[in-house]
Amino acid sequence: MRRARVLGAGALVVALGFCGTGAWTYAQARSDEGLSFGRERDTALAEGRRHLTVLNTLDASTREHAEAGVRAWREASTGPLRTELGRTAPAVGASARAEVTEAALTALDVRAGTAKLIATVRVDVTPRGGAAATSDRKRLEAVLNRTGENTWKVAALSAVPVAGAEGSGKAEENEKKEGGDE
Amino acid sequence: MTRLLRGTAEETDGKAPDLGAAPAEGGPEPHTPDAPHTPDTPDTPDTPDDGDDTGVGSRFTTRWRTAVLVAAVVALLLGGSAFFHGAHQLRSTPSARNHALTDTAATTRVGGDVGEGLARVFSYAPAQADAAERSARTVLSGRAARQYADLFAQVRASLVAQRVTLTTQAVRTGVIELKGNTARLLVFLDQTSQRDGAPATSAAAQLTVTAEFRDDRWLIVDIKAR
């Protein structure tokens, strides 16, 4: 009987230890900075992809659609880019539809809430009047800012220029935007 | 200790004096047929109250206590397992297994190796005609090596005939995924080509590259144009 008692106490101690170790392991995983950094990275990348698609897309077939498109641009952006887009007047013109074919983060500062993203985007531009669409491939670089819990927005967007080619990528990007608004 | 152990073996005879020495009620207990159980109660040093219980009561308490003990052990084991399982779940999500940017050193390493490898493989000078192909053998492997061989076979003749110099540079490198020994990267390349005497022309190339870590270096195993 005594042996049973000792066994019982032993089992209890072992079970307590097991449960305690489990709780500790779980707490460690829960508060692991690497893991939360990874989650933040994936959120920033997904949000960045989504916003880049919006920012390179504009349905300018009617004035209402163009207005909605420009509103969507503003919602996807923050800071300087938002101010810049705020000056864009929606107008009927050529429409563009974008698809992010690949994207990667090149930098992420979780504490500051900033990230840098590079992406390749395929843009199909349909001129007004239903002419054949032309396809264009772009390589873009974007700066993302965290604006809230799990919310990242595009603060700057530019094409990555080819070394030796004339003109900055930024000008090229604005050209495209204005082209869509005409 | 030994005395008590012997006591249980010798049954009531060894126990009766112990019980008689303690409370007055201890006396009648040996009469009951439950006598072999009574030694249980004095064994527990933490609950002196049990000594006052009748045999039936103490048996009940013992059973109840065993049940509680078993339940507690089972609950603790289940709880511990749940914690371990939860921790494992947290650490085995796709996000957790992807070390891109979380492992800064490895991310920089794979980006540098791949960028430098692409630059070497896609640069060509007529003076060192086979240098690119030679470095291709150390940088490329698998499907990428076959793709490269096919490509080079096509352009080789014109490169030699027109004395073209190709210079390739990786301008941006982003690690999409870094899991164990494999990585997927997005690389932006600038390629400048110059014919003898003619002005240089530049072109952009965007590649998704799959790399594998073998023999202490990253080898490019697949290339896809974006």
PDB file of N, CA, C and O in Angstrom, chain A residues 7-23, chain B residues 68-81 83-84:
ATOM      1  N   LEU A   7       4.211   5.529  -5.395  1.00  0.00           N
ATOM      2  CA  LEU A   7       4.032   5.533  -6.848  1.00  0.00           C
ATOM      3  C   LEU A   7       3.070   6.638  -7.273  1.00  0.00           C
ATOM      4  O   LEU A   7       3.324   7.368  -8.228  1.00  0.00           O
ATOM      5  N   GLY A   8       1.989   6.745  -6.498  1.00  0.00           N
ATOM      6  CA  GLY A   8       0.986   7.772  -6.799  1.00  0.00           C
ATOM      7  C   GLY A   8       1.590   9.160  -6.729  1.00  0.00           C
ATOM      8  O   GLY A   8       1.435   9.964  -7.641  1.00  0.00           O
ATOM      9  N   ALA A   9       2.324   9.405  -5.644  1.00  0.00           N
ATOM     10  CA  ALA A   9       2.949  10.718  -5.479  1.00  0.00           C
ATOM     11  C   ALA A   9       3.946  10.970  -6.599  1.00  0.00           C
ATOM     12  O   ALA A   9       4.019  12.061  -7.172  1.00  0.00           O
ATOM     13  N   GLY A  10       4.708   9.918  -6.935  1.00  0.00           N
ATOM     14  CA  GLY A  10       5.690  10.045  -8.024  1.00  0.00           C
ATOM     15  C   GLY A  10       5.015  10.392  -9.326  1.00  0.00           C
ATOM     16  O   GLY A  10       5.456  11.298 -10.046  1.00  0.00           O
ATOM     17  N   ALA A  11       3.922   9.682  -9.617  1.00  0.00           N
ATOM     18  CA  ALA A  11       3.198   9.937 -10.866  1.00  0.00           C
ATOM     19  C   ALA A  11       2.700  11.372 -10.908  1.00  0.00           C
ATOM     20  O   ALA A  11       2.779  12.040 -11.937  1.00  0.00           O
ATOM     21  N   LEU A  12       2.226  11.812  -9.739  1.00  0.00           N
ATOM     22  CA  LEU A  12       1.697  13.188  -9.672  1.00  0.00           C
ATOM     23  C   LEU A  12       2.811  14.200  -9.957  1.00  0.00           C
ATOM     24  O   LEU A  12       2.631  15.150 -10.715  1.00  0.00           O
ATOM     25  N   VAL A  13       3.973  13.965  -9.345  1.00  0.00           N
ATOM     26  CA  VAL A  13       5.104  14.880  -9.535  1.00  0.00           C
ATOM     27  C   VAL A  13       5.538  14.886 -11.008  1.00  0.00           C
ATOM     28  O   VAL A  13       5.744  15.940 -11.616  1.00  0.00           O
ATOM     29  N   VAL A  14       5.627  13.659 -11.586  1.00  0.00           N
ATOM     30  CA  VAL A  14       6.042  13.564 -12.981  1.00  0.00           C
ATOM     31  C   VAL A  14       5.036  14.282 -13.890  1.00  0.00           C
ATOM     32  O   VAL A  14       5.407  15.049 -14.781  1.00  0.00           O
ATOM     33  N   ALA A  15       3.737  14.057 -13.612  1.00  0.00           N
ATOM     34  CA  ALA A  15       2.694  14.688 -14.426  1.00  0.00           C
ATOM     35  C   ALA A  15       2.756  16.206 -14.297  1.00  0.00           C
ATOM     36  O   ALA A  15       2.613  16.933 -15.279  1.00  0.00           O
ATOM     37  N   LEU A  16       3.001  16.664 -13.071  1.00  0.00           N
ATOM     38  CA  LEU A  16       3.127  18.111 -12.846  1.00  0.00           C
ATOM     39  C   LEU A  16       4.291  18.671 -13.644  1.00  0.00           C
ATOM     40  O   LEU A  16       4.182  19.713 -14.306  1.00  0.00           O
ATOM     41  N   GLY A  17       5.409  17.953 -13.585  1.00  0.00           N
ATOM     42  CA  GLY A  17       6.592  18.391 -14.326  1.00  0.00           C
ATOM     43  C   GLY A  17       6.326  18.437 -15.817  1.00  0.00           C
ATOM     44  O   GLY A  17       6.689  19.395 -16.512  1.00  0.00           O
ATOM     45  N   PHE A  18       5.650  17.406 -16.322  1.00  0.00           N
ATOM     46  CA  PHE A  18       5.329  17.322 -17.745  1.00  0.00           C
ATOM     47  C   PHE A  18       4.464  18.501 -18.183  1.00  0.00           C
ATOM     48  O   PHE A  18       4.750  19.194 -19.159  1.00  0.00           O
ATOM     49  N   CYS A  19       3.428  18.737 -17.366  1.00  0.00           N
ATOM     50  CA  CYS A  19       2.499  19.823 -17.691  1.00  0.00           C
ATOM     51  C   CYS A  19       3.214  21.176 -17.616  1.00  0.00           C
ATOM     52  O   CYS A  19       3.040  22.028 -18.484  1.00  0.00           O
ATOM     53  N   GLY A  20       4.055  21.326 -16.593  1.00  0.00           N
ATOM     54  CA  GLY A  20       4.788  22.586 -16.435  1.00  0.00           C
ATOM     55  C   GLY A  20       5.720  22.845 -17.609  1.00  0.00           C
ATOM     56  O   GLY A  20       5.770  23.944 -18.148  1.00  0.00           O
ATOM     57  N   THR A  21       6.451  21.783 -17.998  1.00  0.00           N
ATOM     58  CA  THR A  21       7.363  21.927 -19.137  1.00  0.00           C
ATOM     59  C   THR A  21       6.587  22.291 -20.400  1.00  0.00           C
ATOM     60  O   THR A  21       7.004  23.146 -21.187  1.00  0.00           O
ATOM     61  N   GLY A  22       5.434  21.627 -20.561  1.00  0.00           N
ATOM     62  CA  GLY A  22       4.592  21.915 -21.723  1.00  0.00           C
ATOM     63  C   GLY A  22       4.158  23.368 -21.741  1.00  0.00           C
ATOM     64  O   GLY A  22       4.261  24.044 -22.770  1.00  0.00           O
ATOM     65  N   ALA A  23       3.704  23.844 -20.597  1.00  0.00           N
ATOM     66  CA  ALA A  23       3.237  25.232 -20.498  1.00  0.00           C
ATOM     67  C   ALA A  23       4.371  26.195 -20.805  1.00  0.00           C
ATOM     68  O   ALA A  23       4.201  27.186 -21.523  1.00  0.00           O
TER      69      ALA A  23
ATOM     70  N   VAL B  68      -9.089  10.717  -7.242  1.00  0.00           N
ATOM     71  CA  VAL B  68      -8.670  12.111  -7.426  1.00  0.00           C
ATOM     72  C   VAL B  68      -7.252  12.167  -7.981  1.00  0.00           C
ATOM     73  O   VAL B  68      -6.956  12.922  -8.916  1.00  0.00           O
ATOM     74  N   LEU B  69      -6.398  11.300  -7.407  1.00  0.00           N
ATOM     75  CA  LEU B  69      -5.010  11.272  -7.849  1.00  0.00           C
ATOM     76  C   LEU B  69      -4.921  10.904  -9.333  1.00  0.00           C
ATOM     77  O   LEU B  69      -4.252  11.580 -10.123  1.00  0.00           O
ATOM     78  N   VAL B  70      -5.637   9.844  -9.694  1.00  0.00           N
ATOM     79  CA  VAL B  70      -5.616   9.401 -11.093  1.00  0.00           C
ATOM     80  C   VAL B  70      -6.149  10.503 -12.010  1.00  0.00           C
ATOM     81  O   VAL B  70      -5.562  10.822 -13.037  1.00  0.00           O
ATOM     82  N   ALA B  71      -7.255  11.124 -11.569  1.00  0.00           N
ATOM     83  CA  ALA B  71      -7.848  12.199 -12.380  1.00  0.00           C
ATOM     84  C   ALA B  71      -6.863  13.347 -12.545  1.00  0.00           C
ATOM     85  O   ALA B  71      -6.694  13.886 -13.640  1.00  0.00           O
ATOM     86  N   ALA B  72      -6.194  13.693 -11.436  1.00  0.00           N
ATOM     87  CA  ALA B  72      -5.241  14.809 -11.504  1.00  0.00           C
ATOM     88  C   ALA B  72      -4.093  14.480 -12.452  1.00  0.00           C
ATOM     89  O   ALA B  72      -3.699  15.306 -13.289  1.00  0.00           O
ATOM     90  N   VAL B  73      -3.573  13.246 -12.326  1.00  0.00           N
ATOM     91  CA  VAL B  73      -2.453  12.848 -13.189  1.00  0.00           C
ATOM     92  C   VAL B  73      -2.882  12.874 -14.653  1.00  0.00           C
ATOM     93  O   VAL B  73      -2.178  13.417 -15.515  1.00  0.00           O
ATOM     94  N   VAL B  74      -4.066  12.317 -14.921  1.00  0.00           N
ATOM     95  CA  VAL B  74      -4.562  12.286 -16.300  1.00  0.00           C
ATOM     96  C   VAL B  74      -4.750  13.715 -16.828  1.00  0.00           C
ATOM     97  O   VAL B  74      -4.333  14.052 -17.941  1.00  0.00           O
ATOM     98  N   ALA B  75      -5.357  14.565 -15.982  1.00  0.00           N
ATOM     99  CA  ALA B  75      -5.599  15.947 -16.415  1.00  0.00           C
ATOM    100  C   ALA B  75      -4.284  16.664 -16.710  1.00  0.00           C
ATOM    101  O   ALA B  75      -4.157  17.372 -17.717  1.00  0.00           O
ATOM    102  N   LEU B  76      -3.303  16.450 -15.828  1.00  0.00           N
ATOM    103  CA  LEU B  76      -2.013  17.104 -16.032  1.00  0.00           C
ATOM    104  C   LEU B  76      -1.332  16.601 -17.297  1.00  0.00           C
ATOM    105  O   LEU B  76      -0.745  17.382 -18.059  1.00  0.00           O
ATOM    106  N   LEU B  77      -1.422  15.286 -17.524  1.00  0.00           N
ATOM    107  CA  LEU B  77      -0.799  14.724 -18.727  1.00  0.00           C
ATOM    108  C   LEU B  77      -1.479  15.267 -19.980  1.00  0.00           C
ATOM    109  O   LEU B  77      -0.814  15.647 -20.948  1.00  0.00           O
ATOM    110  N   LEU B  78      -2.805  15.325 -19.924  1.00  0.00           N
ATOM    111  CA  LEU B  78      -3.555  15.864 -21.075  1.00  0.00           C
ATOM    112  C   LEU B  78      -3.201  17.333 -21.313  1.00  0.00           C
ATOM    113  O   LEU B  78      -2.948  17.749 -22.445  1.00  0.00           O
ATOM    114  N   GLY B  79      -3.164  18.076 -20.207  1.00  0.00           N
ATOM    115  CA  GLY B  79      -2.837  19.500 -20.318  1.00  0.00           C
ATOM    116  C   GLY B  79      -1.455  19.696 -20.887  1.00  0.00           C
ATOM    117  O   GLY B  79      -1.251  20.508 -21.803  1.00  0.00           O
ATOM    118  N   GLY B  80      -0.499  18.925 -20.365  1.00  0.00           N
ATOM    119  CA  GLY B  80       0.874  19.023 -20.858  1.00  0.00           C
ATOM    120  C   GLY B  80       0.953  18.700 -22.331  1.00  0.00           C
ATOM    121  O   GLY B  80       1.594  19.407 -23.102  1.00  0.00           O
ATOM    122  N   SER B  81       0.251  17.625 -22.730  1.00  0.00           N
ATOM    123  CA  SER B  81       0.256  17.241 -24.145  1.00  0.00           C
ATOM    124  C   SER B  81      -0.321  18.363 -24.998  1.00  0.00           C
ATOM    125  O   SER B  81       0.206  18.676 -26.075  1.00  0.00           O
ATOM    126  N   PHE B  83      -0.326  21.525 -24.357  1.00  0.00           N
ATOM    127  CA  PHE B  83       0.656  22.617 -24.434  1.00  0.00           C
ATOM    128  C   PHE B  83       1.738  22.302 -25.459  1.00  0.00           C
ATOM    129  O   PHE B  83       2.092  23.137 -26.293  1.00  0.00           O
ATOM    130  N   PHE B  84       2.268  21.053 -25.366  1.00  0.00           N
ATOM    131  CA  PHE B  84       3.326  20.668 -26.306  1.00  0.00           C
ATOM    132  C   PHE B  84       2.812  20.721 -27.743  1.00  0.00           C
ATOM    133  O   PHE B  84       3.485  21.185 -28.654  1.00  0.00           O
TER     134      PHE B  84
END
